[in-house]
PDB file of C-alpha atoms and ligand atoms in Angstrom:
ATOM      1  CA  MET A   8      33.489   7.389  36.212  1.00 96.00           C
ATOM      2  CA  LYS A   9      35.698  10.178  34.531  1.00 98.00           C
ATOM      3  CA  LEU A  10      34.703  12.929  32.689  1.00 98.00           C
ATOM      4  CA  VAL A  11      37.166  14.353  29.329  1.00 98.00           C
ATOM      5  CA  ALA A  12      36.983  17.742  27.554  1.00 98.00           C
ATOM      6  CA  GLY A  13      37.918  18.164  24.270  1.00 98.00           C
ATOM      7  CA  ASN A  14      38.559  21.954  22.981  1.00 97.00           C
ATOM      8  CA  SER A  15      35.132  22.192  21.127  1.00 98.00           C
ATOM      9  CA  ASN A  16      33.165  22.930  24.248  1.00 98.00           C
ATOM     10  CA  ARG A  17      34.759  23.705  27.227  1.00 98.00           C
ATOM     11  CA  PRO A  18      32.075  25.725  29.075  1.00 98.00           C
ATOM     12  CA  LEU A  19      29.363  22.769  28.308  1.00 98.00           C
ATOM     13  CA  ALA A  20      31.991  20.252  29.812  1.00 98.00           C
ATOM     14  CA  GLU A  21      32.702  22.283  32.998  1.00 98.00           C
ATOM     15  CA  ALA A  22      28.816  22.663  33.646  1.00 98.00           C
ATOM     16  CA  ILE A  23      28.245  19.003  32.805  1.00 98.00           C
ATOM     17  CA  SER A  24      31.071  18.361  35.435  1.00 98.00           C
ATOM     18  CA  ALA A  25      29.330  20.940  37.869  1.00 98.00           C
ATOM     19  CA  TYR A  26      25.827  19.149  37.694  1.00 98.00           C
ATOM     20  CA  LEU A  27      27.322  15.520  37.942  1.00 98.00           C
ATOM     21  CA  ASN A  28      29.684  17.031  40.636  1.00 98.00           C
ATOM     22  CA  VAL A  29      32.543  14.944  38.992  1.00 98.00           C
ATOM     23  CA  PRO A  30      35.834  17.314  38.090  1.00 98.00           C
ATOM     24  CA  LEU A  31      37.272  16.989  34.640  1.00 98.00           C
ATOM     25  CA  ALA A  32      40.207  14.452  34.392  1.00 98.00           C
ATOM     26  CA  LYS A  33      43.396  16.288  33.636  1.00 98.00           C
ATOM     27  CA  ALA A  34      44.154  16.184  30.169  1.00 97.00           C
ATOM     28  CA  GLN A  35      46.359  18.169  27.641  1.00 96.00           C
ATOM     29  CA  VAL A  36      44.719  18.404  24.112  1.00 95.00           C
ATOM     30  CA  ARG A  37      47.223  20.868  22.297  1.00 94.00           C
ATOM     31  CA  ARG A  38      48.570  21.300  19.120  1.00 96.00           C
ATOM     32  CA  PHE A  39      52.112  20.727  17.666  1.00 97.00           C
ATOM     33  CA  ALA A  40      53.700  23.759  15.982  1.00 97.00           C
ATOM     34  CA  ASP A  41      52.434  22.090  12.380  1.00 97.00           C
ATOM     35  CA  MET A  42      48.945  21.725  13.984  1.00 95.00           C
ATOM     36  CA  GLU A  43      48.809  18.091  14.386  1.00 97.00           C
ATOM     37  CA  VAL A  44      46.429  17.124  17.181  1.00 97.00           C
ATOM     38  CA  PHE A  45      48.184  15.403  20.742  1.00 97.00           C
ATOM     39  CA  VAL A  46      47.016  14.496  23.261  1.00 97.00           C
ATOM     40  CA  GLU A  47      48.105  13.634  27.270  1.00 97.00           C
ATOM     41  CA  ILE A  48      45.535  12.073  29.958  1.00 98.00           C
ATOM     42  CA  GLN A  49      47.360  13.080  32.688  1.00 98.00           C
ATOM     43  CA  GLU A  50      45.693  11.000  35.638  1.00 98.00           C
ATOM     44  CA  ASN A  51      45.185   7.048  36.004  1.00 98.00           C
ATOM     45  CA  VAL A  52      42.087   5.982  33.667  1.00 98.00           C
ATOM     46  CA  ARG A  53      42.600   2.039  33.851  1.00 98.00           C
ATOM     47  CA  GLY A  54      39.466   0.459  34.673  1.00 98.00           C
ATOM     48  CA  GLU A  55      37.350   3.707  34.198  1.00 98.00           C
ATOM     49  CA  ASP A  56      33.991   4.364  32.852  1.00 98.00           C
ATOM     50  CA  VAL A  57      35.549   7.408  30.556  1.00 98.00           C
ATOM     51  CA  PHE A  58      33.158  10.098  29.040  1.00 98.00           C
ATOM     52  CA  ILE A  59      34.601  12.395  26.124  1.00 98.00           C
ATOM     53  CA  ILE A  60      32.770  15.481  25.844  1.00 98.00           C
ATOM     54  CA  GLN A  61      33.127  16.635  22.312  1.00 98.00           C
ATOM     55  CA  SER A  62      30.890  18.586  19.672  1.00 98.00           C
ATOM     56  CA  THR A  63      32.357  17.893  16.043  1.00 98.00           C
ATOM     57  CA  SER A  64      31.283  21.512  15.196  1.00 98.00           C
ATOM     58  CA  PHE A  65      33.631  24.213  13.641  1.00 98.00           C
ATOM     59  CA  PRO A  66      36.247  23.464  12.814  1.00 97.00           C
ATOM     60  CA  THR A  67      34.860  20.168  12.329  1.00 98.00           C
ATOM     61  CA  ASN A  68      37.762  18.362  11.304  1.00 98.00           C
ATOM     62  CA  ASP A  69      39.755  19.682  14.043  1.00 97.00           C
ATOM     63  CA  HIS A  70      37.214  18.328  16.435  1.00 98.00           C
ATOM     64  CA  LEU A  71      36.740  15.356  15.047  1.00 98.00           C
ATOM     65  CA  MET A  72      40.138  14.496  15.250  1.00 98.00           C
ATOM     66  CA  GLU A  73      40.913  15.714  18.535  1.00 98.00           C
ATOM     67  CA  LEU A  74      37.846  13.091  19.794  1.00 98.00           C
ATOM     68  CA  LEU A  75      39.523  10.244  17.931  1.00 98.00           C
ATOM     69  CA  ILE A  76      42.725  10.989  19.083  1.00 98.00           C
ATOM     70  CA  ILE A  77      41.525  11.407  22.856  1.00 98.00           C
ATOM     71  CA  THR A  78      39.621   7.945  22.540  1.00 98.00           C
ATOM     72  CA  ASP A  79      43.158   6.343  21.220  1.00 98.00           C
ATOM     73  CA  ALA A  80      44.907   7.832  24.331  1.00 98.00           C
ATOM     74  CA  LEU A  81      42.111   6.507  26.564  1.00 98.00           C
ATOM     75  CA  ARG A  82      42.021   2.900  24.762  1.00 98.00           C
ATOM     76  CA  ARG A  83      45.892   2.718  25.240  1.00 98.00           C
ATOM     77  CA  ALA A  84      45.113   3.696  28.703  1.00 98.00           C
ATOM     78  CA  SER A  85      43.237   0.430  29.418  1.00 98.00           C
ATOM     79  CA  ALA A  86      40.097   2.674  29.840  1.00 98.00           C
ATOM     80  CA  ARG A  87      36.763  -0.176  30.459  1.00 98.00           C
ATOM     81  CA  ARG A  88      34.154   1.863  28.777  1.00 98.00           C
ATOM     82  CA  ILE A  89      34.696   5.047  26.782  1.00 98.00           C
ATOM     83  CA  THR A  90      31.469   6.782  25.838  1.00 98.00           C
ATOM     84  CA  ALA A  91      31.549   9.454  23.179  1.00 98.00           C
ATOM     85  CA  VAL A  92      29.621  12.247  24.389  1.00 98.00           C
ATOM     86  CA  ILE A  93      29.276  14.249  20.947  1.00 98.00           C
ATOM     87  CA  PRO A  94      26.358  16.952  21.900  1.00 98.00           C
ATOM     88  CA  TYR A  95      26.338  18.086  18.174  1.00 98.00           C
ATOM     89  CA  PHE A  96      27.416  15.882  15.598  1.00 98.00           C
ATOM     90  CA  GLY A  97      29.014  17.639  12.169  1.00 98.00           C
ATOM     91  CA  TYR A  98      28.379  16.147   9.129  1.00 97.00           C
ATOM     92  CA  ALA A  99      24.984  14.750   9.998  1.00 97.00           C
ATOM     93  CA  ARG A 100      23.422  16.633   7.162  1.00 96.00           C
ATOM     94  CA  GLN A 101      25.126  14.125   4.879  1.00 96.00           C
ATOM     95  CA  ASP A 102      23.166  11.222   5.659  1.00 96.00           C
ATOM     96  CA  ARG A 103      21.928   9.815   2.154  1.00 95.00           C
ATOM     97  CA  LYS A 104      23.152  10.266  -1.679  1.00 96.00           C
ATOM     98  CA  PRO A 105      21.286  13.325  -2.887  1.00 91.00           C
ATOM     99  CA  ALA A 106      22.971  12.615  -6.366  1.00 94.00           C
ATOM    100  CA  ALA A 107      24.945   9.938  -8.190  1.00 96.00           C
ATOM    101  CA  ARG A 108      28.383   9.726  -6.814  1.00 97.00           C
ATOM    102  CA  THR A 109      28.249  11.736  -3.763  1.00 96.00           C
ATOM    103  CA  PRO A 110      29.353  10.529  -0.145  1.00 97.00           C
ATOM    104  CA  ILE A 111      27.338   9.428   3.013  1.00 98.00           C
ATOM    105  CA  SER A 112      29.816  11.171   5.171  1.00 98.00           C
ATOM    106  CA  ALA A 113      27.552  10.606   8.516  1.00 98.00           C
ATOM    107  CA  LYS A 114      28.077   6.986   7.977  1.00 98.00           C
ATOM    108  CA  LEU A 115      31.807   7.298   7.197  1.00 98.00           C
ATOM    109  CA  VAL A 116      32.209   9.298  10.638  1.00 98.00           C
ATOM    110  CA  ALA A 117      30.143   6.941  12.588  1.00 98.00           C
ATOM    111  CA  ASN A 118      32.393   4.205  11.410  1.00 98.00           C
ATOM    112  CA  ILE A 119      35.773   5.949  12.135  1.00 98.00           C
ATOM    113  CA  ILE A 120      34.513   6.775  15.653  1.00 98.00           C
ATOM    114  CA  ALA A 121      33.813   3.180  16.612  1.00 98.00           C
ATOM    115  CA  HIS A 122      37.124   1.694  14.790  1.00 98.00           C
ATOM    116  CA  ALA A 123      39.122   4.626  16.959  1.00 98.00           C
ATOM    117  CA  GLY A 124      37.793   2.814  19.867  1.00 98.00           C
ATOM    118  CA  VAL A 125      34.476   4.079  21.279  1.00 98.00           C
ATOM    119  CA  ASP A 126      31.776   1.991  22.975  1.00 98.00           C
ATOM    120  CA  ARG A 127      28.693   3.855  23.101  1.00 98.00           C
ATOM    121  CA  VAL A 128      27.668   7.528  21.784  1.00 98.00           C
ATOM    122  CA  LEU A 129      25.550   9.937  23.471  1.00 98.00           C
ATOM    123  CA  THR A 130      24.091  12.584  21.110  1.00 98.00           C
ATOM    124  CA  LEU A 131      21.457  15.119  20.812  1.00 98.00           C
ATOM    125  CA  ASP A 132      18.769  15.985  18.131  1.00 97.00           C
ATOM    126  CA  LEU A 133      20.407  14.295  14.999  1.00 97.00           C
ATOM    127  CA  HIS A 134      19.478  15.917  12.273  1.00 95.00           C
ATOM    128  CA  ALA A 135      17.745  12.423  11.085  1.00 94.00           C
ATOM    129  CA  GLY A 136      17.065   9.669  13.634  1.00 92.00           C
ATOM    130  CA  GLN A 137      18.151   6.635  11.399  1.00 94.00           C
ATOM    131  CA  ILE A 138      21.692   8.277  11.997  1.00 97.00           C
ATOM    132  CA  GLN A 139      21.432   6.259  14.995  1.00 96.00           C
ATOM    133  CA  GLY A 140      21.561   3.307  13.389  1.00 97.00           C
ATOM    134  CA  PHE A 141      24.848   4.253  11.647  1.00 98.00           C
ATOM    135  CA  PHE A 142      26.748   3.363  14.572  1.00 98.00           C
ATOM    136  CA  ASP A 143      27.215  -0.496  15.076  1.00 96.00           C
ATOM    137  CA  ILE A 144      27.562   0.411  18.925  1.00 98.00           C
ATOM    138  CA  PRO A 145      25.205   1.494  21.024  1.00 97.00           C
ATOM    139  CA  THR A 146      23.912   4.663  20.283  1.00 97.00           C
ATOM    140  CA  ASP A 147      21.418   7.094  22.427  1.00 97.00           C
ATOM    141  CA  ASN A 148      20.218   9.962  20.614  1.00 97.00           C
ATOM    142  CA  LEU A 149      18.676  12.517  23.355  1.00 97.00           C
ATOM    143  CA  PHE A 150      15.952  14.937  22.541  1.00 97.00           C
ATOM    144  CA  ALA A 151      16.145  18.790  23.438  1.00 97.00           C
ATOM    145  CA  ALA A 152      12.471  18.851  23.248  1.00 96.00           C
ATOM    146  CA  PRO A 153      11.833  18.797  27.208  1.00 96.00           C
ATOM    147  CA  THR A 154      14.141  21.311  27.334  1.00 97.00           C
ATOM    148  CA  LEU A 155      12.865  23.707  24.822  1.00 97.00           C
ATOM    149  CA  ALA A 156       9.299  23.151  25.982  1.00 97.00           C
ATOM    150  CA  ARG A 157      10.321  24.340  29.413  1.00 97.00           C
ATOM    151  CA  ASP A 158      11.630  27.678  27.921  1.00 97.00           C
ATOM    152  CA  ILE A 159       8.980  28.046  25.519  1.00 97.00           C
ATOM    153  CA  LYS A 160       6.063  27.509  28.731  1.00 95.00           C
ATOM    154  CA  ASP A 161       8.339  30.269  30.635  1.00 95.00           C
ATOM    155  CA  HIS A 162       8.714  32.563  28.139  1.00 93.00           C
ATOM    156  CA  LEU A 163       5.962  32.819  25.905  1.00 90.00           C
ATOM    157  CA  ASP A 164       2.148  33.257  26.382  1.00 84.00           C
ATOM    158  CA  SER A 165       0.313  30.314  25.950  1.00 83.00           C
ATOM    159  CA  GLY A 166      -3.091  31.570  24.217  1.00 84.00           C
ATOM    160  CA  ASN A 167      -2.040  31.671  20.414  1.00 92.00           C
ATOM    161  CA  ARG A 168       0.814  29.704  20.200  1.00 95.00           C
ATOM    162  CA  MET A 169       1.620  27.709  17.221  1.00 97.00           C
ATOM    163  CA  VAL A 170       4.503  25.759  15.993  1.00 98.00           C
ATOM    164  CA  VAL A 171       5.943  25.748  12.932  1.00 98.00           C
ATOM    165  CA  SER A 172       8.269  23.609  10.811  1.00 97.00           C
ATOM    166  CA  PRO A 173      10.497  25.754   8.348  1.00 94.00           C
ATOM    167  CA  ASP A 174      10.092  23.117   5.973  1.00 91.00           C
ATOM    168  CA  VAL A 175       8.607  19.642   5.016  1.00 89.00           C
ATOM    169  CA  GLY A 176      11.540  17.464   6.169  1.00 89.00           C
ATOM    170  CA  GLY A 177      11.475  18.959  10.161  1.00 93.00           C
ATOM    171  CA  VAL A 178       7.616  17.806  10.416  1.00 95.00           C
ATOM    172  CA  VAL A 179       8.391  14.894  12.768  1.00 94.00           C
ATOM    173  CA  ARG A 180      10.308  17.017  15.015  1.00 95.00           C
ATOM    174  CA  ALA A 181       7.800  19.867  15.202  1.00 97.00           C
ATOM    175  CA  ARG A 182       4.994  17.725  15.625  1.00 96.00           C
ATOM    176  CA  ALA A 183       6.600  16.165  18.775  1.00 95.00           C
ATOM    177  CA  LEU A 184       7.310  19.687  20.087  1.00 97.00           C
ATOM    178  CA  ALA A 185       3.618  20.949  19.386  1.00 97.00           C
ATOM    179  CA  LYS A 186       2.778  18.158  21.257  1.00 96.00           C
ATOM    180  CA  ARG A 187       4.489  18.888  24.270  1.00 96.00           C
ATOM    181  CA  ILE A 188       3.403  22.376  24.788  1.00 96.00           C
ATOM    182  CA  ASP A 189      -0.585  21.516  23.276  1.00 95.00           C
ATOM    183  CA  ALA A 190      -0.461  23.693  20.511  1.00 96.00           C
ATOM    184  CA  PRO A 191      -1.177  23.512  16.835  1.00 97.00           C
ATOM    185  CA  LEU A 192       1.092  22.890  13.832  1.00 98.00           C
ATOM    186  CA  ALA A 193       1.732  24.882  10.717  1.00 98.00           C
ATOM    187  CA  ILE A 194       4.137  23.823   7.676  1.00 97.00           C
ATOM    188  CA  VAL A 195       6.507  26.397   5.503  1.00 95.00           C
ATOM    189  CA  ASP A 196       6.195  24.216   1.895  1.00 92.00           C
ATOM    190  CA  LYS A 197       9.114  25.774  -0.342  1.00 84.00           C
ATOM    191  CA  ARG A 198       8.363  25.001  -3.849  1.00 79.00           C
ATOM    192  CA  ARG A 199      10.169  25.852  -7.091  1.00 70.00           C
ATOM    193  CA  GLU A 200       7.076  25.925  -9.387  1.00 72.00           C
ATOM    194  CA  ARG A 201       9.339  26.029 -12.747  1.00 74.00           C
ATOM    195  CA  PRO A 202      12.937  25.483 -13.293  1.00 71.00           C
ATOM    196  CA  GLY A 203      14.819  28.834 -12.884  1.00 69.00           C
ATOM    197  CA  GLU A 204      12.227  30.561 -11.116  1.00 69.00           C
ATOM    198  CA  SER A 205      12.504  31.465  -7.123  1.00 64.00           C
ATOM    199  CA  GLU A 206      11.224  29.274  -4.299  1.00 78.00           C
ATOM    200  CA  VAL A 207       7.855  30.133  -3.270  1.00 75.00           C
ATOM    201  CA  MET A 208       6.742  30.075   0.479  1.00 85.00           C
ATOM    202  CA  ASN A 209       3.262  28.254   1.188  1.00 91.00           C
ATOM    203  CA  ILE A 210       2.282  28.250   4.559  1.00 96.00           C
ATOM    204  CA  ILE A 211      -0.107  25.056   5.420  1.00 96.00           C
ATOM    205  CA  GLY A 212      -2.311  26.188   8.256  1.00 97.00           C
ATOM    206  CA  ASP A 213      -4.186  29.467   9.544  1.00 97.00           C
ATOM    207  CA  VAL A 214      -1.029  31.617  11.330  1.00 97.00           C
ATOM    208  CA  SER A 215      -2.791  34.681  11.130  1.00 97.00           C
ATOM    209  CA  GLY A 216      -2.836  36.460  15.041  1.00 96.00           C
ATOM    210  CA  ARG A 217      -0.665  33.688  16.158  1.00 96.00           C
ATOM    211  CA  SER A 218       2.705  34.057  17.904  1.00 96.00           C
ATOM    212  CA  CYS A 219       4.793  31.267  15.615  1.00 97.00           C
ATOM    213  CA  ILE A 220       7.781  29.283  17.129  1.00 98.00           C
ATOM    214  CA  LEU A 221       9.834  28.173  14.247  1.00 98.00           C
ATOM    215  CA  VAL A 222      11.409  24.577  15.465  1.00 97.00           C
ATOM    216  CA  ASP A 223      14.244  23.189  13.798  1.00 96.00           C
ATOM    217  CA  ASP A 224      17.622  20.887  14.569  1.00 97.00           C
ATOM    218  CA  ILE A 225      20.183  23.411  13.136  1.00 97.00           C
ATOM    219  CA  ILE A 226      20.356  26.805  11.995  1.00 97.00           C
ATOM    220  CA  ASP A 227      23.683  27.472   9.867  1.00 96.00           C
ATOM    221  CA  SER A 228      23.385  30.220   7.355  1.00 95.00           C
ATOM    222  CA  GLY A 229      20.168  31.671   8.859  1.00 94.00           C
ATOM    223  CA  GLY A 230      18.502  31.491   5.462  1.00 91.00           C
ATOM    224  CA  THR A 231      15.559  28.925   6.118  1.00 91.00           C
ATOM    225  CA  LEU A 232      14.679  30.787   9.338  1.00 94.00           C
ATOM    226  CA  VAL A 233      14.723  34.157   8.284  1.00 94.00           C
ATOM    227  CA  ASN A 234      12.771  33.528   4.532  1.00 92.00           C
ATOM    228  CA  ALA A 235      10.371  31.626   6.790  1.00 94.00           C
ATOM    229  CA  ALA A 236       9.842  34.171   9.506  1.00 96.00           C
ATOM    230  CA  ASP A 237       9.092  36.690   6.659  1.00 95.00           C
ATOM    231  CA  ALA A 238       6.575  34.121   5.303  1.00 95.00           C
ATOM    232  CA  LEU A 239       4.637  33.570   8.238  1.00 96.00           C
ATOM    233  CA  LEU A 240       4.350  37.501   8.805  1.00 97.00           C
ATOM    234  CA  ALA A 241       3.541  38.095   5.739  1.00 96.00           C
ATOM    235  CA  ASN A 242       0.487  35.486   6.171  1.00 96.00           C
ATOM    236  CA  GLY A 243      -0.502  37.149   8.991  1.00 97.00           C
ATOM    237  CA  ALA A 244       1.340  35.691  12.274  1.00 97.00           C
ATOM    238  CA  LYS A 245       1.387  38.229  15.002  1.00 96.00           C
ATOM    239  CA  GLU A 246       4.893  37.551  15.816  1.00 96.00           C
ATOM    240  CA  VAL A 247       7.773  34.908  14.968  1.00 97.00           C
ATOM    241  CA  SER A 248      10.251  33.265  17.508  1.00 98.00           C
ATOM    242  CA  ALA A 249      12.631  30.359  16.497  1.00 98.00           C
ATOM    243  CA  TYR A 250      13.693  27.564  19.072  1.00 98.00           C
ATOM    244  CA  ILE A 251      16.991  25.612  17.326  1.00 98.00           C
ATOM    245  CA  THR A 252      18.881  23.100  18.824  1.00 98.00           C
ATOM    246  CA  HIS A 253      22.397  23.566  17.438  1.00 98.00           C
ATOM    247  CA  GLY A 254      23.648  27.060  16.517  1.00 98.00           C
ATOM    248  CA  VAL A 255      25.873  26.218  13.638  1.00 98.00           C
ATOM    249  CA  LEU A 256      25.734  30.195  12.745  1.00 97.00           C
ATOM    250  CA  SER A 257      28.203  30.158  10.065  1.00 96.00           C
ATOM    251  CA  GLY A 258      29.501  33.384   8.295  1.00 93.00           C
ATOM    252  CA  GLY A 259      27.002  36.180   8.545  1.00 94.00           C
ATOM    253  CA  ALA A 260      24.384  34.183  10.181  1.00 97.00           C
ATOM    254  CA  VAL A 261      24.297  35.988  13.365  1.00 98.00           C
ATOM    255  CA  ALA A 262      24.483  39.288  11.337  1.00 97.00           C
ATOM    256  CA  ARG A 263      21.332  37.831   9.551  1.00 97.00           C
ATOM    257  CA  ILE A 264      19.562  37.199  12.578  1.00 98.00           C
ATOM    258  CA  ALA A 265      20.078  40.242  14.201  1.00 97.00           C
ATOM    259  CA  GLY A 266      18.847  42.197  11.291  1.00 96.00           C
ATOM    260  CA  SER A 267      15.684  40.211  10.932  1.00 97.00           C
ATOM    261  CA  ARG A 268      12.288  40.536  11.800  1.00 96.00           C
ATOM    262  CA  LEU A 269      12.620  37.383  14.192  1.00 97.00           C
ATOM    263  CA  LYS A 270      11.683  38.530  17.552  1.00 97.00           C
ATOM    264  CA  GLU A 271      14.324  35.815  19.290  1.00 98.00           C
ATOM    265  CA  LEU A 272      15.891  32.877  18.304  1.00 98.00           C
ATOM    266  CA  VAL A 273      16.704  30.476  21.047  1.00 98.00           C
ATOM    267  CA  ILE A 274      19.530  27.994  20.778  1.00 98.00           C
ATOM    268  CA  THR A 275      21.076  25.338  22.948  1.00 98.00           C
ATOM    269  CA  ASP A 276      24.771  25.553  23.935  1.00 98.00           C
ATOM    270  CA  SER A 277      25.431  22.134  22.374  1.00 98.00           C
ATOM    271  CA  ILE A 278      27.886  24.568  20.039  1.00 98.00           C
ATOM    272  CA  MET A 279      30.158  26.949  22.397  1.00 98.00           C
ATOM    273  CA  PRO A 280      28.506  30.387  21.360  1.00 98.00           C
ATOM    274  CA  THR A 281      30.335  32.698  19.692  1.00 97.00           C
ATOM    275  CA  GLU A 282      31.357  36.167  20.958  1.00 97.00           C
ATOM    276  CA  ALA A 283      28.744  37.523  18.450  1.00 97.00           C
ATOM    277  CA  VAL A 284      26.091  35.182  19.514  1.00 98.00           C
ATOM    278  CA  LYS A 285      26.391  36.408  23.201  1.00 97.00           C
ATOM    279  CA  VAL A 286      25.922  39.991  22.288  1.00 97.00           C
ATOM    280  CA  ALA A 287      23.253  39.648  19.602  1.00 97.00           C
ATOM    281  CA  HIS A 288      20.288  41.160  21.040  1.00 97.00           C
ATOM    282  CA  ASN A 289      17.497  38.471  19.772  1.00 97.00           C
ATOM    283  CA  ILE A 290      19.571  35.327  20.416  1.00 98.00           C
ATOM    284  CA  ARG A 291      19.506  33.761  23.680  1.00 98.00           C
ATOM    285  CA  VAL A 292      21.353  30.187  24.741  1.00 98.00           C
ATOM    286  CA  ILE A 293      19.588  27.910  27.340  1.00 98.00           C
ATOM    287  CA  SER A 294      22.232  25.379  28.534  1.00 98.00           C
ATOM    288  CA  ILE A 295      21.555  21.333  27.673  1.00 98.00           C
ATOM    289  CA  ALA A 296      24.148  20.678  30.242  1.00 98.00           C
ATOM    290  CA  PRO A 297      21.668  19.350  33.004  1.00 98.00           C
ATOM    291  CA  LEU A 298      20.158  16.691  30.101  1.00 98.00           C
ATOM    292  CA  MET A 299      23.495  15.558  29.033  1.00 98.00           C
ATOM    293  CA  GLY A 300      24.602  15.226  32.840  1.00 98.00           C
ATOM    294  CA  GLU A 301      21.557  13.536  33.773  1.00 98.00           C
ATOM    295  CA  ALA A 302      21.620  11.024  30.855  1.00 98.00           C
ATOM    296  CA  ILE A 303      25.463  10.704  31.558  1.00 98.00           C
ATOM    297  CA  GLY A 304      24.958   9.749  35.041  1.00 98.00           C
ATOM    298  CA  ARG A 305      22.103   7.164  34.011  1.00 98.00           C
ATOM    299  CA  THR A 306      24.627   5.663  31.783  1.00 98.00           C
ATOM    300  CA  ALA A 307      27.133   5.022  34.206  1.00 98.00           C
ATOM    301  CA  THR A 308      24.693   3.459  36.882  1.00 97.00           C
ATOM    302  CA  GLU A 309      23.219   1.729  33.870  1.00 96.00           C
ATOM    303  CA  SER A 310      19.733   3.185  34.386  1.00 96.00           C
ATOM    304  CA  SER A 311      17.419   4.052  31.644  1.00 96.00           C
ATOM    305  CA  VAL A 312      17.822   7.065  29.707  1.00 95.00           C
ATOM    306  CA  SER A 313      14.458   6.974  27.614  1.00 92.00           C
ATOM    307  CA  SER A 314      12.203   7.245  30.474  1.00 91.00           C
ATOM    308  CA  LEU A 315      14.131  10.895  30.673  1.00 89.00           C
ATOM    309  CA  PHE A 316      11.604  11.616  27.745  1.00 87.00           C
ATOM    310  CA  ASP A 317       8.463  10.329  29.251  1.00 78.00           C
TER     311      ASP A 317
HETATM  312  C1  LIG B 412      18.074  20.932   6.715  1.00 75.21           C
HETATM  313  O1  LIG B 412      17.158  20.150   6.385  1.00 75.21           O
HETATM  314  C2  LIG B 412      18.355  21.768   8.416  1.00 75.21           C
HETATM  315  O2  LIG B 412      17.258  20.906   8.940  1.00 75.21           O
HETATM  316  C3  LIG B 412      18.222  22.827   8.567  1.00 75.21           C
HETATM  317  O3  LIG B 412      17.049  23.780   7.835  1.00 75.21           O
HETATM  318  C4  LIG B 412      19.239  23.866   7.583  1.00 75.21           C
HETATM  319  O4  LIG B 412      20.461  23.043   7.794  1.00 75.21           O
HETATM  320  C5  LIG B 412      19.105  25.224   7.948  1.00 75.21           C
HETATM  321  O5  LIG B 412      20.374  25.752   7.214  1.00 75.21           O
HETATM  322  P1  LIG B 412      20.352  27.279   6.846  1.00 75.21           P
HETATM  323  O6  LIG B 412      20.101  28.237   8.434  1.00 75.21           O
HETATM  324  O7  LIG B 412      21.425  27.546   6.229  1.00 75.21           O
HETATM  325  O8  LIG B 412      19.424  27.707   6.261  1.00 75.21           O
END
């Protein structure tokens, strides 16, 4: 078994390597002067079961291209099986046609990855579960929920916890976490009553006096989260924290979170945290390296991955 790291999240790849006690394979992933990606695998991989660890996070296209070119290098070097370990799968939000003449980019990217020569995919908290079916190769979609639930139990008082989905689309995910920590569920329902009027936030469920835990798969601009936190506090919540798997955190998101009334935002290291994230007073990063490492180990030994979530 070999582990190969792209450049998207070297610290996570190193943590997975430490968990498995398997060193990262010697490989160079670098750029020509014009920024073309060049890959050189510097050790023998013939007949090996190889796992490429690469999130397709910002800069998404560069990291996707690295993944494809690493795959090509491994395939031409006669690797026996290539698994793309993609903790954060970029383009996942483009999973359907929201309007006429728009693409389904998540499917396109899945096709490209399989076509490049990847045999299996291992990913985490896909934006929508059905994206798993976009890949015509075996794909395991891991859940961060057990990792998040453990952290919630360690950090938040069990008495008055309430899990909240920040929009109707995230209810299934939030309900699964609520079940794990034995907490009730509330939902933020965003509605534009009339065209041209601003959105109204209705809260489904009684949040007064509760320690609310907002749960989502992605935080990007932070708008969804900060607005939901304000609506919960306006409806009498005692405090609001958030547990979100993928900290995309584009543009001014970190400053928006720091300046918000959120007690704490907890994200995973599926995307490499920036310096701004590391120093933010109300953002904490927990590692999914043990979860990814365990799933890689089980894939290599052909044992059950789903039983990780029983
Ligand atoms: C949307 O469906 C996702 O689950 C997130 O709610 C969304 O991507 C968050 O985006 P932002 O932080 O920009 O509001």
